[in-house]
Amino acid sequence: MRLNSPQINLITKACAKASRSLIRDFGEIENLQVSKKGPGDFVTSADKRTEKILIDELQKAHPEYGIITEETGIINKSNLKNRWIIDPIDGTMNFLNGIPQFAISVGYEEEGEIKCGVIFNPIMNEMFCAEKGNGAFLNNKRIRVSNKKNLKDAIVVTGGPKGASKIREKIFSEYVNISNNVSNVRKFGSAALDMAYVACGRFDAYWQREINYWDIAAGIIILKEAGGFVNFFEEDINFPLKKNIIGSNSNIHEKLSELLNKKDIE
Ligand code: IPD
Ligand code: CA
Ligand code: CA
């Protein structure tokens, strides 16, 4: 692999270390699924355990860096210059059900811009990495977005709405609208992997409302470095960690944005 920044090296090492206990935990899920107690609490502790390993590893090198994490919250709040963005398990529902479609996702941001990121599915042993200006990779192979030209031929992936969403109906009607204009829509349950799969051409596009920054931070740089377009719409300055996102190959990006009937703001 031709990625060589100190940050990407740190992230890949931290992910490899965290993945060892995560793989063990995933094995344990099978037993818990058939037990009376069920895997609920165990999943929460697997999330926390994985996150702790990631934080410890990254902090060893840079105790002063800011960290945005799903489970712990924000660490070193005043450091906005250098920040890690961590989702220890993206795809918890899948993890909980013994479906191997989940990933560790870690991005690194400098002065507000994502510079590199890793999305690692330890069960499939697929590590997606990218660094600004140096391309995107799946394991050691360079990846690129698909070359599909027509939206009507596209396989598009999305997620949500969450149970608590106040715009469930809107999200569902958008889902219908997109479904009527593309080849097929998928819901795979891990936003990070959804983006990584667009980056390597398995899917042609991804969109989602009300997604958290830690779900997509690493995906943003991986998709961009794979030649994809990423933009956000209807941003709310009061909730900077909540995003509405479209990511796709460059050919269908405009059409998909139009279909969502949103004004691009980036
Ligand atoms: C979730 C996944 C899912 C998306 C949800 C996220 P989690 O993350 O990325 O695909 O639809 O909005 O919250 O909870 O599994 O880390
Ligand atoms: Ca997530
Ligand atoms: Ca998570």
PDB file of C-alpha atoms in Angstrom, residues 24 80 188 202:
ATOM      1  CA  ARG A  24     -13.824 -12.994  19.649  1.00  0.00           C
ATOM      2  CA  LEU A  80     -10.268  21.406  16.839  1.00  0.00           C
ATOM      3  CA  PHE A 188     -27.127  -3.230   4.388  1.00  0.00           C
ATOM      4  CA  ARG A 202     -19.949  -2.631  -5.574  1.00  0.00           C
TER       5      ARG A 202
END
